[in-house]
Amino acid sequence: PCPLPWGEGIGGHHLFALLIALLWAVHPLNTEAVAWASARKDLLSGFFFLLTLCSYVRWEKEEGKRKQWYVLSVVFYALGLLAKVSIAPLPIILLFTDWLQERRFDRSSLIKKIPFFALSIMFGIIALGGKHGNTELFSEKILIGAKATIFSLGKIVWPTGLSVLYPYTQPITWSNADLFLPLLCVIFLSLLAFLFRKKCPMIAYGWAFFLLMLLPSFTNFAKGHDQLRDVYFASDRYAYLPSMGIFLLFIAIIYQRPTPYSKLLTGTLGFLVVPLSLLSYRQSLVWRTTETLFQNVTQHYPDSHIAWNNLGSIALGRGDETAAFEDYERSLAIRPNAAAFFNMGQIALQKGLIAEAMELYRRAIVSRPNDIDSLLNLGVLHLRIGNATVATDLFRRAIAFDDRLAIAHFNLGLALEALGDRNGARRSYTHAIELDPGDQEAREKLAQ
């Protein structure tokens, strides 16, 4: 069996390892990572994370006699990072594991971790280069991250009200007690774990494991380019690996000292696998369809404008314009957002209500100036009513945000042609053909 990162007492007892593994495997909080296809990277990176940890501990236990375990641990770690870079804190976890197993912390110990730290730094740089969110909201991320930490801890203890979206609409400021108090709780629990580091090292290890593995997700708890979007302060899949640390911590607290009731307690904990499994099955049904997924969001978190907007689009897709319009209005009642305005504009356009559609597209652009679809649609409608000058400006604004759209260059050509600028129109048609060689309309226009 794979050696586990703990010492004597609770350490080395495979019954406890099995109990922790079962509780983690069937916990409802992990349903998202298993049920959502886009979360396969979390499963894959978690798989290689555990292989890395087990291989490294195996090599350390054999006192470095079989170097293939060390080589495998590095290879497994690289594969895990290729799946998802969120396991980057693993080298620090290895240091904590050495401390837990009472290994000497010296120069040799650090040298062993160099390949792991090098991989973390390399993949971390690559990941930061691919981030497009706001990187200036440091204090906000700290506050939201602290709330996410306490929230995830609560969901591990009491896994109800799980959702694919956890919107946060309150002000993100230090004066907000809803954010500042969780930060104080994180600091208090961290100090408590530190104080117990000698009396029960597994408590400190489990809490450090939880915090370190949750830390990379803090960069996702921030506003996007659109300042009117929700802030999403947590996600179930972010707690997939970190929750292992909490299960380690709980078992360490319960079994810190053997008692006459230890066997009864073990049986009780083992029995928890049954209700947790049933809750996980019920949570998996939430993922049956896109509609059930977002209906679950609005049931638990009705202030998610994106969930209402998605439900509106689903209703519109099945032809229920009345229900779609109501859902879009619910979305806008929470806060103005470009997606709902655009979708309502599409409904108005289908009904032939040109003026209403134009106003809705205009409001979408006010909410999100880089809403290319609204810019293009509004431009086409202005062109249709003979206002080619405004249409030209709208098409050029769309191209400024993304110059790879053939349709934007084609429409600009139509607007320029309507203004009498035939040379400009020919350049736009040519550009459209370069981007989309199959654009027959642009070719016909160019041939005229």
XYZ file of C-alpha atoms in Angstrom:
448
model
C 0.000 0.000 0.000
C 1.001 3.604 -0.606
C 2.761 5.030 2.458
C 0.889 7.958 3.947
C 2.348 11.311 5.070
C 1.999 10.887 8.809
C 3.844 9.238 11.685
C 2.947 6.896 14.528
C -0.313 6.898 16.489
C -2.848 7.992 13.903
C -0.020 7.653 11.422
C 0.479 4.457 9.526
C -2.970 3.063 10.399
C -4.588 2.060 7.118
C -8.069 1.950 8.663
C -7.925 5.695 9.207
C -6.539 6.206 5.716
C -9.426 4.192 4.282
C -11.945 6.156 6.348
C -10.568 9.497 5.153
C -10.479 8.302 1.540
C -14.089 7.107 1.666
C -15.386 10.321 3.228
C -13.532 12.378 0.624
C -14.597 10.183 -2.287
C -18.345 10.355 -1.584
C -18.556 13.912 -0.276
C -21.206 15.994 -2.138
C -18.829 18.963 -2.445
C -16.785 16.932 -4.941
C -19.766 16.261 -7.227
C -19.013 19.236 -9.467
C -15.477 18.048 -10.204
C -16.806 14.615 -11.165
C -20.028 15.555 -12.979
C -18.849 18.573 -14.994
C -16.906 17.722 -18.145
C -14.955 20.989 -17.932
C -13.676 19.944 -14.491
C -11.907 16.838 -15.819
C -8.665 18.777 -15.428
C -9.294 18.903 -11.680
C -9.606 15.115 -11.543
C -6.546 14.574 -13.712
C -4.343 17.027 -11.825
C -5.578 15.554 -8.532
C -4.683 12.052 -9.721
C -1.104 13.063 -10.551
C -0.876 15.161 -7.372
C -1.555 12.082 -5.257
C 0.818 9.955 -7.333
C 3.519 12.586 -6.807
C 2.981 12.692 -3.055
C 2.902 8.913 -2.707
C 6.000 8.391 -4.882
C 7.971 11.023 -3.002
C 7.007 9.648 0.428
C 7.845 6.137 -0.754
C 11.299 7.321 -1.833
C 11.865 9.128 1.467
C 10.709 6.106 3.462
C 13.278 3.936 1.692
C 15.902 6.603 2.512
C 16.617 7.316 -1.137
C 17.696 3.769 -1.991
C 15.443 3.508 -5.051
C 15.824 6.728 -7.011
C 13.168 5.713 -9.544
C 10.516 6.727 -7.001
C 11.991 10.226 -6.885
C 12.173 10.460 -10.681
C 8.585 9.247 -10.955
C 7.429 11.836 -8.433
C 8.933 14.639 -10.541
C 7.419 13.217 -13.754
C 4.014 12.806 -12.122
C 4.174 16.382 -10.861
C 4.949 17.717 -14.337
C 1.996 15.782 -15.740
C -0.251 17.137 -13.003
C 0.774 20.715 -13.777
C 0.079 20.104 -17.458
C -3.461 19.122 -16.452
C -3.985 22.134 -14.153
C -1.514 24.506 -12.567
C -3.523 24.832 -9.334
C -1.433 22.047 -7.755
C 1.595 24.379 -7.818
C 1.809 24.574 -3.973
C 2.795 20.883 -3.835
C 6.527 21.572 -3.150
C 5.528 23.400 0.046
C 3.252 20.461 0.911
C 6.314 18.219 0.561
C 8.203 20.413 3.040
C 5.316 20.149 5.496
C 5.274 16.386 4.919
C 8.969 16.166 5.816
C 8.234 18.170 8.954
C 5.318 15.874 9.846
C 7.522 12.817 9.491
C 10.152 14.526 11.645
C 12.785 14.581 8.943
C 15.648 17.007 9.304
C 15.144 20.318 7.510
C 18.527 21.148 6.002
C 20.276 22.021 2.745
C 19.904 18.471 1.454
C 16.155 18.576 2.047
C 15.825 21.793 0.050
C 17.940 20.470 -2.819
C 15.542 17.547 -3.175
C 12.692 20.011 -3.714
C 14.458 22.091 -6.391
C 12.907 20.246 -9.397
C 9.446 20.642 -7.869
C 9.891 24.349 -7.143
C 11.353 24.885 -10.637
C 8.286 23.271 -12.230
C 5.940 25.324 -10.025
C 7.649 28.590 -10.944
C 7.757 27.769 -14.651
C 4.097 26.766 -14.895
C 3.103 29.628 -12.594
C 4.678 32.162 -14.957
C 2.905 30.560 -17.906
C -0.428 30.613 -16.056
C -0.061 34.273 -15.062
C 0.722 35.133 -18.678
C -2.588 33.605 -19.725
C -4.679 35.508 -17.165
C -6.845 38.265 -18.580
C -8.626 39.357 -15.402
C -7.913 42.371 -13.239
C -4.606 41.790 -11.468
C -4.837 44.963 -9.373
C -7.559 43.832 -6.948
C -5.154 42.390 -4.370
C -7.023 43.399 -1.205
C -10.346 42.348 -2.729
C -8.922 38.925 -3.505
C -7.708 38.565 0.067
C -11.159 39.398 1.438
C -13.067 37.227 -1.035
C -10.507 34.440 -0.640
C -10.959 34.446 3.141
C -14.733 34.254 2.729
C -14.289 31.403 0.233
C -12.064 29.561 2.727
C -14.595 29.715 5.563
C -17.457 29.037 3.143
C -15.752 25.902 1.774
C -14.972 24.756 5.304
C -18.653 25.129 6.172
C -19.741 23.173 3.104
C -17.381 20.337 4.037
C -18.996 20.157 7.467
C -22.581 20.695 6.244
C -22.823 20.022 2.472
C -26.193 21.549 1.583
C -27.196 24.381 -0.751
C -24.451 23.496 -3.243
C -24.478 25.447 -6.501
C -22.427 25.903 -9.653
C -22.480 29.678 -8.999
C -21.957 31.522 -5.721
C -22.507 35.208 -6.583
C -21.506 38.006 -4.266
C -23.209 41.369 -4.709
C -22.205 43.216 -1.534
C -19.430 45.855 -1.538
C -15.949 44.339 -1.367
C -14.440 46.587 1.283
C -12.608 46.164 4.574
C -15.565 47.744 6.368
C -17.871 44.933 5.225
C -18.218 42.609 8.237
C -19.370 39.788 5.945
C -15.848 39.745 4.489
C -13.719 41.004 7.376
C -15.009 38.471 9.930
C -14.103 35.437 7.735
C -10.606 36.903 7.395
C -10.338 37.086 11.185
C -11.579 33.471 11.370
C -8.886 32.312 8.943
C -6.211 34.102 10.984
C -7.574 32.669 14.255
C -7.757 29.090 12.917
C -4.260 29.406 11.481
C -2.900 30.556 14.854
C -4.763 27.730 16.578
C -3.264 25.169 14.184
C 0.177 26.668 14.798
C -0.246 26.358 18.563
C -1.195 22.678 18.186
C 1.776 21.922 15.908
C 3.619 20.007 18.665
C 0.721 18.512 20.574
C -0.982 17.233 17.409
C 1.077 17.912 14.259
C -1.615 16.452 12.000
C -3.934 19.377 12.836
C -1.344 21.902 11.663
C -0.559 19.739 8.625
C -4.216 19.357 7.617
C -4.969 23.061 7.946
C -1.813 24.045 6.042
C -2.722 21.531 3.324
C -6.222 23.024 3.045
C -5.049 26.639 2.864
C -2.141 26.030 0.488
C -4.174 24.001 -1.989
C -7.030 26.519 -1.907
C -4.720 29.525 -2.317
C -4.301 29.373 -6.152
C -8.065 29.718 -6.611
C -8.004 33.127 -4.878
C -6.975 34.712 -8.191
C -10.334 33.625 -9.638
C -12.360 35.405 -6.959
C -12.198 38.788 -8.677
C -14.107 41.063 -11.004
C -13.764 40.588 -14.734
C -13.462 43.223 -17.467
C -17.169 44.045 -17.151
C -17.525 45.925 -13.860
C -21.232 45.059 -13.745
C -20.703 41.323 -13.585
C -21.135 39.318 -10.399
C -18.185 38.441 -8.258
C -18.151 34.676 -7.690
C -16.517 34.041 -4.366
C -16.350 30.228 -4.405
C -16.659 27.129 -6.536
C -17.146 23.540 -5.377
C -14.394 22.179 -7.615
C -11.839 24.514 -6.024
C -12.220 22.535 -2.780
C -11.718 19.159 -4.477
C -8.122 18.561 -3.353
C -7.992 21.062 -0.452
C -10.813 19.232 1.355
C -8.438 16.310 1.954
C -6.604 18.459 4.477
C -9.803 19.070 6.430
C -10.611 15.356 6.566
C -7.082 14.724 7.856
C -7.591 17.445 10.453
C -10.959 16.100 11.613
C -9.648 12.560 12.021
C -6.599 13.869 13.877
C -8.793 15.753 16.350
C -11.108 12.786 16.911
C -8.354 10.212 17.340
C -5.794 12.376 19.096
C -5.983 10.006 22.049
C -7.401 6.456 22.041
C -10.571 6.085 24.127
C -12.927 3.187 24.924
C -15.301 4.686 22.381
C -12.810 4.757 19.493
C -14.319 1.732 17.739
C -17.842 3.100 18.122
C -16.685 6.455 16.779
C -14.983 4.772 13.839
C -18.171 2.894 13.017
C -20.205 6.104 13.248
C -17.856 7.901 10.888
C -17.964 4.936 8.533
C -21.752 5.084 8.570
C -21.561 8.728 7.395
C -20.487 7.357 4.016
C -24.112 6.311 3.393
C -25.873 9.707 3.816
C -22.989 11.494 2.091
C -23.330 9.121 -0.864
C -27.067 9.802 -1.066
C -26.466 13.560 -0.958
C -23.848 13.226 -3.701
C -26.278 11.280 -5.867
C -28.950 13.941 -5.359
C -26.442 16.662 -6.198
C -25.439 14.817 -9.364
C -29.044 15.079 -10.601
C -28.626 18.862 -10.594
C -26.193 18.372 -13.491
C -28.707 16.399 -15.572
C -29.392 19.314 -17.947
C -28.289 22.927 -18.297
C -31.740 24.038 -17.215
C -31.752 21.986 -13.995
C -28.252 23.280 -13.259
C -29.265 26.950 -13.368
C -32.639 26.308 -11.752
C -30.660 24.993 -8.795
C -28.632 28.226 -8.748
C -31.734 30.437 -8.667
C -33.235 28.247 -5.949
C -30.299 28.747 -3.586
C -28.843 32.038 -4.903
C -31.634 34.000 -6.634
C -29.408 37.099 -6.944
C -27.363 35.553 -9.778
C -28.249 37.568 -12.876
C -26.230 35.221 -15.102
C -28.300 32.219 -13.990
C -31.570 34.034 -14.817
C -30.149 35.135 -18.163
C -29.150 31.561 -19.016
C -32.591 30.274 -18.065
C -34.097 32.923 -20.320
C -31.971 31.759 -23.231
C -33.035 28.160 -22.592
C -36.718 29.192 -22.589
C -36.171 31.197 -25.781
C -34.530 28.189 -27.383
C -37.687 26.125 -26.887
C -39.853 28.954 -28.233
C -41.273 30.282 -24.963
C -40.707 34.011 -25.482
C -42.902 35.007 -22.524
C -40.897 32.938 -20.023
C -37.639 34.094 -21.615
C -38.627 37.753 -21.322
C -39.562 37.271 -17.658
C -36.223 35.613 -16.890
C -34.313 38.404 -18.655
C -36.233 40.994 -16.639
C -35.317 39.136 -13.432
C -31.691 39.269 -14.540
C -31.875 43.027 -15.167
C -33.687 43.610 -11.873
C -30.598 42.309 -10.074
C -28.272 44.560 -12.059
C -28.077 45.912 -15.640
C -26.057 43.537 -17.826
C -25.251 43.411 -21.514
C -26.249 39.770 -22.000
C -29.857 40.289 -20.915
C -30.210 43.528 -22.901
C -28.843 41.830 -26.019
C -31.107 38.801 -25.666
C -34.175 40.997 -25.156
C -33.095 42.930 -28.222
C -33.083 39.671 -30.186
C -36.678 38.989 -29.110
C -37.747 42.508 -30.103
C -36.012 42.126 -33.470
C -37.789 38.820 -34.148
C -41.098 40.585 -33.482
C -40.198 43.381 -35.921
C -39.897 45.997 -33.152
C -36.888 47.769 -34.678
C -36.893 50.837 -32.424
C -37.128 48.714 -29.255
C -34.398 46.388 -30.482
C -32.097 49.330 -31.226
C -32.645 50.779 -27.760
C -31.916 47.431 -26.091
C -28.711 46.972 -28.126
C -27.693 50.524 -27.190
C -28.221 49.780 -23.484
C -26.184 46.582 -23.861
C -23.302 48.629 -25.258
C -23.601 51.106 -22.378
C -23.324 48.185 -19.944
C -20.411 46.627 -21.818
C -18.734 48.851 -24.441
C -16.898 45.884 -25.965
C -20.088 43.898 -26.633
C -19.290 43.136 -30.274
C -22.578 41.367 -31.050
C -24.585 44.397 -29.913
C -22.320 46.754 -31.857
C -22.783 44.738 -35.045
C -26.536 44.297 -34.652
C -27.094 47.951 -33.839
C -24.915 48.915 -36.791
C -26.944 46.736 -39.157
C -30.203 48.283 -37.961
C -28.842 51.815 -38.392
C -27.735 50.843 -41.881
C -31.203 49.457 -42.574
C -32.894 52.755 -41.681
C -30.401 54.723 -43.772
C -28.100 56.050 -41.048
C -24.848 54.848 -42.619
C -22.655 57.313 -40.702
C -23.627 55.898 -37.294
C -23.420 52.354 -38.693
C -19.861 53.011 -39.904
C -18.819 54.188 -36.442
C -20.372 51.114 -34.776
C -18.708 48.667 -37.176
C -15.338 50.349 -36.688
C -15.748 50.126 -32.903
C -16.456 46.395 -33.233
C -13.371 45.934 -35.419
C -11.262 47.850 -32.897
C -12.152 45.205 -30.297
C -11.663 42.277 -32.690
C -10.373 42.804 -36.241
C -10.632 39.095 -37.117
C -14.396 39.155 -37.724
C -15.089 38.920 -41.449
C -18.725 39.940 -40.957
C -17.659 43.201 -39.284
C -15.428 44.127 -42.254
C -18.160 43.154 -44.729
C -20.740 45.297 -42.931
C -18.275 48.177 -42.784
C -17.888 47.817 -46.548
C -21.661 48.099 -46.985
C -21.769 51.222 -44.801
C -18.859 52.867 -46.629
C -20.446 52.039 -49.961
C -23.682 53.664 -48.807
C -21.656 56.789 -47.963
C -20.098 56.784 -51.433
C -16.615 55.720 -50.290
C -16.100 52.980 -52.876
C -12.335 52.651 -52.284
C -12.864 52.194 -48.554
C -15.630 49.707 -49.263
C -13.348 47.687 -51.575
C -10.668 47.544 -48.888
C -13.214 46.284 -46.350
C -14.565 43.630 -48.753
C -11.011 42.503 -49.508
C -10.219 42.217 -45.812
C -13.416 40.214 -45.245
C -12.400 37.771 -47.993
C -8.904 37.425 -46.513
C -10.469 36.466 -43.195
C -13.139 34.237 -44.749
C -12.230 33.019 -48.264
C -15.697 31.454 -48.549
C -17.515 34.792 -48.184
C -19.378 34.851 -51.520
C -21.270 38.058 -50.720
C -18.011 39.947 -50.242
C -16.657 38.506 -53.511
C -19.784 39.570 -55.401
C -19.560 43.070 -53.931
C -15.896 43.288 -54.853
C -16.641 42.177 -58.398
C -19.242 44.905 -58.966
